[in-house]
Amino acid sequence: MKSKPEITNETVWNTLSSIDVNDKTLKKGNLTYLSWAWAWGKLMEHFPMATYSFTEWEYPDGTHMDVLIYKDETCSVECQLMIGNISHKMWLPVMDYRNKAIPNPSARDISDTKMRCLVKCISMFGLGHYIYAGEDVPGGSDSASEYTITEEQKARYQKLLNSGVYDGKKTEINNWWKTFTTEKQA
């Protein structure tokens, strides 16, 4: 009978980092997502003993919440993933589609962030780790990272919009245009 290999950081990393997730990612604004359900399913195929939990914080009034609330009313979540005796923790602020922290986030915002945090934690074990490449690069101030659409680009956009090509979809196209944050997108 063949024995199962010992679970080590190396065996977990080698197994999960070799899985190509490119055809499973989704784009929303300037962010790339990997479905938590797909990531969890793939993890379970290889390591069915894996478990996760979310950190709960106690507040001065005695309540416990699964979000850490900051003075500016934004918050973050923290997830811990265990595979055998190996554990990794990851955190993630509750953000909008532009990667900006949300003050007073809704329950849905928090729930979505928790599952994105789980996927980020899974990536610490190797699965889709390259999705987060560049996240650790300093980005400068918020205003420096925003791009302002030029008057020429606005005029070209308006001409295209008025050409009739986008009739019936103007609201959708206008909303899409407002999400541009880089010169390349514009």
PDB file of C-alpha atoms in Angstrom:
ATOM      1  CA  MET A   1       0.000   0.000   0.000  1.00  0.00           C
ATOM      2  CA  LYS A   2       1.329   3.436  -1.004  1.00  0.00           C
ATOM      3  CA  SER A   3       1.612   5.867   1.905  1.00  0.00           C
ATOM      4  CA  LYS A   4       0.593   9.497   1.572  1.00  0.00           C
ATOM      5  CA  PRO A   5       3.457  11.979   1.428  1.00  0.00           C
ATOM      6  CA  GLU A   6       4.091  14.054   4.538  1.00  0.00           C
ATOM      7  CA  ILE A   7       2.414  17.442   4.430  1.00  0.00           C
ATOM      8  CA  THR A   8       5.092  20.125   4.483  1.00  0.00           C
ATOM      9  CA  ASN A   9       5.220  23.711   3.290  1.00  0.00           C
ATOM     10  CA  GLU A  10       7.213  22.468   0.318  1.00  0.00           C
ATOM     11  CA  THR A  11       4.782  19.718  -0.717  1.00  0.00           C
ATOM     12  CA  VAL A  12       1.767  22.017  -0.356  1.00  0.00           C
ATOM     13  CA  TRP A  13       3.472  24.856  -2.269  1.00  0.00           C
ATOM     14  CA  ASN A  14       4.705  22.555  -5.057  1.00  0.00           C
ATOM     15  CA  THR A  15       1.237  21.050  -5.474  1.00  0.00           C
ATOM     16  CA  LEU A  16      -0.806  24.262  -5.441  1.00  0.00           C
ATOM     17  CA  SER A  17       1.582  26.634  -7.208  1.00  0.00           C
ATOM     18  CA  SER A  18       1.744  24.287 -10.199  1.00  0.00           C
ATOM     19  CA  ILE A  19      -2.008  24.773 -10.894  1.00  0.00           C
ATOM     20  CA  ASP A  20      -2.732  27.300 -13.664  1.00  0.00           C
ATOM     21  CA  VAL A  21      -5.616  29.554 -12.592  1.00  0.00           C
ATOM     22  CA  ASN A  22      -5.492  32.001 -15.522  1.00  0.00           C
ATOM     23  CA  ASP A  23      -8.699  30.727 -17.131  1.00  0.00           C
ATOM     24  CA  LYS A  24     -10.512  30.896 -13.772  1.00  0.00           C
ATOM     25  CA  THR A  25      -9.886  34.572 -12.982  1.00  0.00           C
ATOM     26  CA  LEU A  26     -12.407  37.398 -13.378  1.00  0.00           C
ATOM     27  CA  LYS A  27     -11.782  41.126 -13.787  1.00  0.00           C
ATOM     28  CA  LYS A  28     -13.809  43.792 -11.997  1.00  0.00           C
ATOM     29  CA  GLY A  29     -12.548  47.317 -12.514  1.00  0.00           C
ATOM     30  CA  ASN A  30      -8.790  47.122 -12.143  1.00  0.00           C
ATOM     31  CA  LEU A  31      -8.855  44.080  -9.853  1.00  0.00           C
ATOM     32  CA  THR A  32      -8.417  40.411 -10.718  1.00  0.00           C
ATOM     33  CA  TYR A  33     -10.445  37.873  -8.773  1.00  0.00           C
ATOM     34  CA  LEU A  34     -10.322  34.137  -8.374  1.00  0.00           C
ATOM     35  CA  SER A  35     -13.666  32.636  -7.357  1.00  0.00           C
ATOM     36  CA  TRP A  36     -13.545  31.523  -3.740  1.00  0.00           C
ATOM     37  CA  ALA A  37     -15.717  28.492  -4.560  1.00  0.00           C
ATOM     38  CA  TRP A  38     -13.353  27.356  -7.314  1.00  0.00           C
ATOM     39  CA  ALA A  39     -10.235  28.012  -5.182  1.00  0.00           C
ATOM     40  CA  TRP A  40     -11.716  26.156  -2.205  1.00  0.00           C
ATOM     41  CA  GLY A  41     -12.792  23.261  -4.431  1.00  0.00           C
ATOM     42  CA  LYS A  42      -9.314  22.969  -5.926  1.00  0.00           C
ATOM     43  CA  LEU A  43      -7.753  23.108  -2.454  1.00  0.00           C
ATOM     44  CA  MET A  44     -10.100  20.339  -1.261  1.00  0.00           C
ATOM     45  CA  GLU A  45      -9.129  18.126  -4.223  1.00  0.00           C
ATOM     46  CA  HIS A  46      -5.558  18.099  -2.951  1.00  0.00           C
ATOM     47  CA  PHE A  47      -5.851  18.782   0.796  1.00  0.00           C
ATOM     48  CA  PRO A  48      -9.319  17.804   2.092  1.00  0.00           C
ATOM     49  CA  MET A  49      -8.184  18.268   5.691  1.00  0.00           C
ATOM     50  CA  ALA A  50      -7.827  22.042   5.215  1.00  0.00           C
ATOM     51  CA  THR A  51      -9.871  24.333   7.461  1.00  0.00           C
ATOM     52  CA  TYR A  52     -10.187  28.088   7.837  1.00  0.00           C
ATOM     53  CA  SER A  53     -11.437  30.601  10.361  1.00  0.00           C
ATOM     54  CA  PHE A  54     -11.895  34.346  10.589  1.00  0.00           C
ATOM     55  CA  THR A  55     -10.481  36.364  13.461  1.00  0.00           C
ATOM     56  CA  GLU A  56     -12.977  37.944  15.848  1.00  0.00           C
ATOM     57  CA  TRP A  57     -12.094  41.054  17.803  1.00  0.00           C
ATOM     58  CA  GLU A  58     -13.569  42.090  21.157  1.00  0.00           C
ATOM     59  CA  TYR A  59     -14.625  45.717  21.373  1.00  0.00           C
ATOM     60  CA  PRO A  60     -14.729  47.899  24.520  1.00  0.00           C
ATOM     61  CA  ASP A  61     -18.496  47.380  24.863  1.00  0.00           C
ATOM     62  CA  GLY A  62     -17.938  43.608  25.111  1.00  0.00           C
ATOM     63  CA  THR A  63     -19.222  42.756  21.627  1.00  0.00           C
ATOM     64  CA  HIS A  64     -17.264  40.513  19.283  1.00  0.00           C
ATOM     65  CA  MET A  65     -17.098  41.172  15.551  1.00  0.00           C
ATOM     66  CA  ASP A  66     -15.344  39.517  12.645  1.00  0.00           C
ATOM     67  CA  VAL A  67     -14.113  42.882  11.333  1.00  0.00           C
ATOM     68  CA  LEU A  68     -11.467  45.186  12.739  1.00  0.00           C
ATOM     69  CA  ILE A  69     -12.859  48.732  12.663  1.00  0.00           C
ATOM     70  CA  TYR A  70     -10.462  51.665  12.349  1.00  0.00           C
ATOM     71  CA  LYS A  71     -10.873  55.276  13.505  1.00  0.00           C
ATOM     72  CA  ASP A  72     -11.818  56.426   9.981  1.00  0.00           C
ATOM     73  CA  GLU A  73     -14.676  53.840  10.011  1.00  0.00           C
ATOM     74  CA  THR A  74     -13.014  51.607   7.426  1.00  0.00           C
ATOM     75  CA  CYS A  75     -12.304  48.029   8.422  1.00  0.00           C
ATOM     76  CA  SER A  76     -10.435  44.867   7.564  1.00  0.00           C
ATOM     77  CA  VAL A  77     -10.864  41.133   7.996  1.00  0.00           C
ATOM     78  CA  GLU A  78      -8.343  38.447   8.849  1.00  0.00           C
ATOM     79  CA  CYS A  79      -8.411  34.796   7.826  1.00  0.00           C
ATOM     80  CA  GLN A  80      -6.374  31.844   9.020  1.00  0.00           C
ATOM     81  CA  LEU A  81      -6.043  28.745   6.851  1.00  0.00           C
ATOM     82  CA  MET A  82      -4.744  25.454   8.213  1.00  0.00           C
ATOM     83  CA  ILE A  83      -3.551  22.500   6.164  1.00  0.00           C
ATOM     84  CA  GLY A  84      -2.506  19.771   8.558  1.00  0.00           C
ATOM     85  CA  ASN A  85      -0.152  21.465  11.005  1.00  0.00           C
ATOM     86  CA  ILE A  86       0.740  24.298   8.597  1.00  0.00           C
ATOM     87  CA  SER A  87      -1.013  27.612   9.102  1.00  0.00           C
ATOM     88  CA  HIS A  88      -1.024  30.943   7.263  1.00  0.00           C
ATOM     89  CA  LYS A  89      -2.852  34.136   8.173  1.00  0.00           C
ATOM     90  CA  MET A  90      -3.839  36.890   5.768  1.00  0.00           C
ATOM     91  CA  TRP A  91      -5.749  40.155   6.118  1.00  0.00           C
ATOM     92  CA  LEU A  92      -7.597  42.371   3.685  1.00  0.00           C
ATOM     93  CA  PRO A  93      -9.293  45.766   3.993  1.00  0.00           C
ATOM     94  CA  VAL A  94     -12.916  46.031   2.905  1.00  0.00           C
ATOM     95  CA  MET A  95     -12.523  47.805  -0.455  1.00  0.00           C
ATOM     96  CA  ASP A  96     -14.455  49.024  -3.467  1.00  0.00           C
ATOM     97  CA  TYR A  97     -13.693  48.096  -7.091  1.00  0.00           C
ATOM     98  CA  ARG A  98     -10.972  50.792  -7.218  1.00  0.00           C
ATOM     99  CA  ASN A  99      -9.050  49.180  -4.364  1.00  0.00           C
ATOM    100  CA  LYS A 100     -10.068  51.947  -1.925  1.00  0.00           C
ATOM    101  CA  ALA A 101     -11.154  51.225   1.650  1.00  0.00           C
ATOM    102  CA  ILE A 102     -14.903  51.689   2.235  1.00  0.00           C
ATOM    103  CA  PRO A 103     -16.054  53.684   5.287  1.00  0.00           C
ATOM    104  CA  ASN A 104     -19.029  52.037   7.040  1.00  0.00           C
ATOM    105  CA  PRO A 105     -19.134  48.984   4.760  1.00  0.00           C
ATOM    106  CA  SER A 106     -22.306  46.948   4.390  1.00  0.00           C
ATOM    107  CA  ALA A 107     -22.670  43.342   5.529  1.00  0.00           C
ATOM    108  CA  ARG A 108     -22.378  42.326   1.865  1.00  0.00           C
ATOM    109  CA  ASP A 109     -19.114  44.276   1.467  1.00  0.00           C
ATOM    110  CA  ILE A 110     -17.721  42.509   4.543  1.00  0.00           C
ATOM    111  CA  SER A 111     -18.939  39.080   3.439  1.00  0.00           C
ATOM    112  CA  ASP A 112     -17.404  39.486  -0.031  1.00  0.00           C
ATOM    113  CA  THR A 113     -14.125  40.677   1.493  1.00  0.00           C
ATOM    114  CA  LYS A 114     -13.988  37.687   3.825  1.00  0.00           C
ATOM    115  CA  MET A 115     -14.187  35.303   0.888  1.00  0.00           C
ATOM    116  CA  ARG A 116     -11.591  37.306  -1.087  1.00  0.00           C
ATOM    117  CA  CYS A 117      -9.393  37.155   2.005  1.00  0.00           C
ATOM    118  CA  LEU A 118      -9.825  33.370   2.092  1.00  0.00           C
ATOM    119  CA  VAL A 119      -8.637  33.184  -1.527  1.00  0.00           C
ATOM    120  CA  LYS A 120      -5.697  35.435  -0.674  1.00  0.00           C
ATOM    121  CA  CYS A 121      -4.873  33.129   2.233  1.00  0.00           C
ATOM    122  CA  ILE A 122      -5.069  30.095  -0.073  1.00  0.00           C
ATOM    123  CA  SER A 123      -2.598  31.890  -2.359  1.00  0.00           C
ATOM    124  CA  MET A 124      -0.106  31.975   0.539  1.00  0.00           C
ATOM    125  CA  PHE A 125      -0.006  28.200   0.106  1.00  0.00           C
ATOM    126  CA  GLY A 126       0.643  28.623  -3.649  1.00  0.00           C
ATOM    127  CA  LEU A 127      -2.681  28.536  -5.521  1.00  0.00           C
ATOM    128  CA  GLY A 128      -2.844  31.629  -7.739  1.00  0.00           C
ATOM    129  CA  HIS A 129      -0.145  33.421  -5.762  1.00  0.00           C
ATOM    130  CA  TYR A 130       0.937  35.330  -8.866  1.00  0.00           C
ATOM    131  CA  ILE A 131      -2.428  37.175  -8.956  1.00  0.00           C
ATOM    132  CA  TYR A 132      -1.137  39.303  -6.093  1.00  0.00           C
ATOM    133  CA  ALA A 133       2.195  40.175  -7.751  1.00  0.00           C
ATOM    134  CA  GLY A 134       2.862  43.880  -7.433  1.00  0.00           C
ATOM    135  CA  GLU A 135       0.543  44.279  -4.451  1.00  0.00           C
ATOM    136  CA  ASP A 136       3.562  44.770  -2.221  1.00  0.00           C
ATOM    137  CA  VAL A 137       4.965  47.552  -4.420  1.00  0.00           C
ATOM    138  CA  PRO A 138       4.522  51.015  -2.893  1.00  0.00           C
ATOM    139  CA  GLY A 139       1.841  52.934  -4.767  1.00  0.00           C
ATOM    140  CA  GLY A 140       2.373  56.536  -3.666  1.00  0.00           C
ATOM    141  CA  SER A 141      -0.491  58.785  -2.661  1.00  0.00           C
ATOM    142  CA  ASP A 142      -4.053  58.121  -3.756  1.00  0.00           C
ATOM    143  CA  SER A 143      -4.184  61.286  -5.844  1.00  0.00           C
ATOM    144  CA  ALA A 144      -0.977  60.380  -7.682  1.00  0.00           C
ATOM    145  CA  SER A 145      -2.378  57.001  -8.699  1.00  0.00           C
ATOM    146  CA  GLU A 146      -5.592  58.448 -10.175  1.00  0.00           C
ATOM    147  CA  TYR A 147      -5.656  59.385 -13.841  1.00  0.00           C
ATOM    148  CA  THR A 148      -7.614  62.363 -15.154  1.00  0.00           C
ATOM    149  CA  ILE A 149      -9.165  61.861 -18.586  1.00  0.00           C
ATOM    150  CA  THR A 150      -8.039  64.575 -21.004  1.00  0.00           C
ATOM    151  CA  GLU A 151     -10.399  66.927 -22.833  1.00  0.00           C
ATOM    152  CA  GLU A 152      -9.344  65.342 -26.141  1.00  0.00           C
ATOM    153  CA  GLN A 153     -10.257  61.869 -24.824  1.00  0.00           C
ATOM    154  CA  LYS A 154     -13.601  63.175 -23.562  1.00  0.00           C
ATOM    155  CA  ALA A 155     -14.363  64.710 -26.979  1.00  0.00           C
ATOM    156  CA  ARG A 156     -13.429  61.484 -28.818  1.00  0.00           C
ATOM    157  CA  TYR A 157     -15.547  59.485 -26.376  1.00  0.00           C
ATOM    158  CA  GLN A 158     -18.560  61.799 -26.788  1.00  0.00           C
ATOM    159  CA  LYS A 159     -18.281  61.627 -30.598  1.00  0.00           C
ATOM    160  CA  LEU A 160     -18.229  57.831 -30.463  1.00  0.00           C
ATOM    161  CA  LEU A 161     -21.139  57.744 -28.006  1.00  0.00           C
ATOM    162  CA  ASN A 162     -23.225  60.060 -30.221  1.00  0.00           C
ATOM    163  CA  SER A 163     -22.473  58.044 -33.365  1.00  0.00           C
ATOM    164  CA  GLY A 164     -25.323  55.646 -32.564  1.00  0.00           C
ATOM    165  CA  VAL A 165     -23.059  52.639 -32.083  1.00  0.00           C
ATOM    166  CA  TYR A 166     -23.982  52.449 -28.400  1.00  0.00           C
ATOM    167  CA  ASP A 167     -27.690  53.306 -28.596  1.00  0.00           C
ATOM    168  CA  GLY A 168     -29.536  51.591 -25.752  1.00  0.00           C
ATOM    169  CA  LYS A 169     -26.324  51.134 -23.777  1.00  0.00           C
ATOM    170  CA  LYS A 170     -25.306  54.735 -23.025  1.00  0.00           C
ATOM    171  CA  THR A 171     -25.840  54.449 -19.260  1.00  0.00           C
ATOM    172  CA  GLU A 172     -23.840  51.230 -19.100  1.00  0.00           C
ATOM    173  CA  ILE A 173     -21.036  52.733 -21.225  1.00  0.00           C
ATOM    174  CA  ASN A 174     -20.986  55.946 -19.147  1.00  0.00           C
ATOM    175  CA  ASN A 175     -20.665  53.924 -15.940  1.00  0.00           C
ATOM    176  CA  TRP A 176     -17.867  51.882 -17.502  1.00  0.00           C
ATOM    177  CA  TRP A 177     -16.036  55.050 -18.614  1.00  0.00           C
ATOM    178  CA  LYS A 178     -16.108  56.426 -15.048  1.00  0.00           C
ATOM    179  CA  THR A 179     -14.138  53.407 -13.781  1.00  0.00           C
ATOM    180  CA  PHE A 180     -11.020  54.323 -15.765  1.00  0.00           C
ATOM    181  CA  THR A 181      -8.121  55.006 -13.421  1.00  0.00           C
ATOM    182  CA  THR A 182      -5.163  54.746 -15.789  1.00  0.00           C
ATOM    183  CA  GLU A 183      -4.102  56.414 -19.008  1.00  0.00           C
ATOM    184  CA  LYS A 184      -3.971  53.019 -20.723  1.00  0.00           C
ATOM    185  CA  GLN A 185      -7.651  52.337 -19.910  1.00  0.00           C
ATOM    186  CA  ALA A 186      -8.706  55.759 -21.213  1.00  0.00           C
TER     187      ALA A 186
END
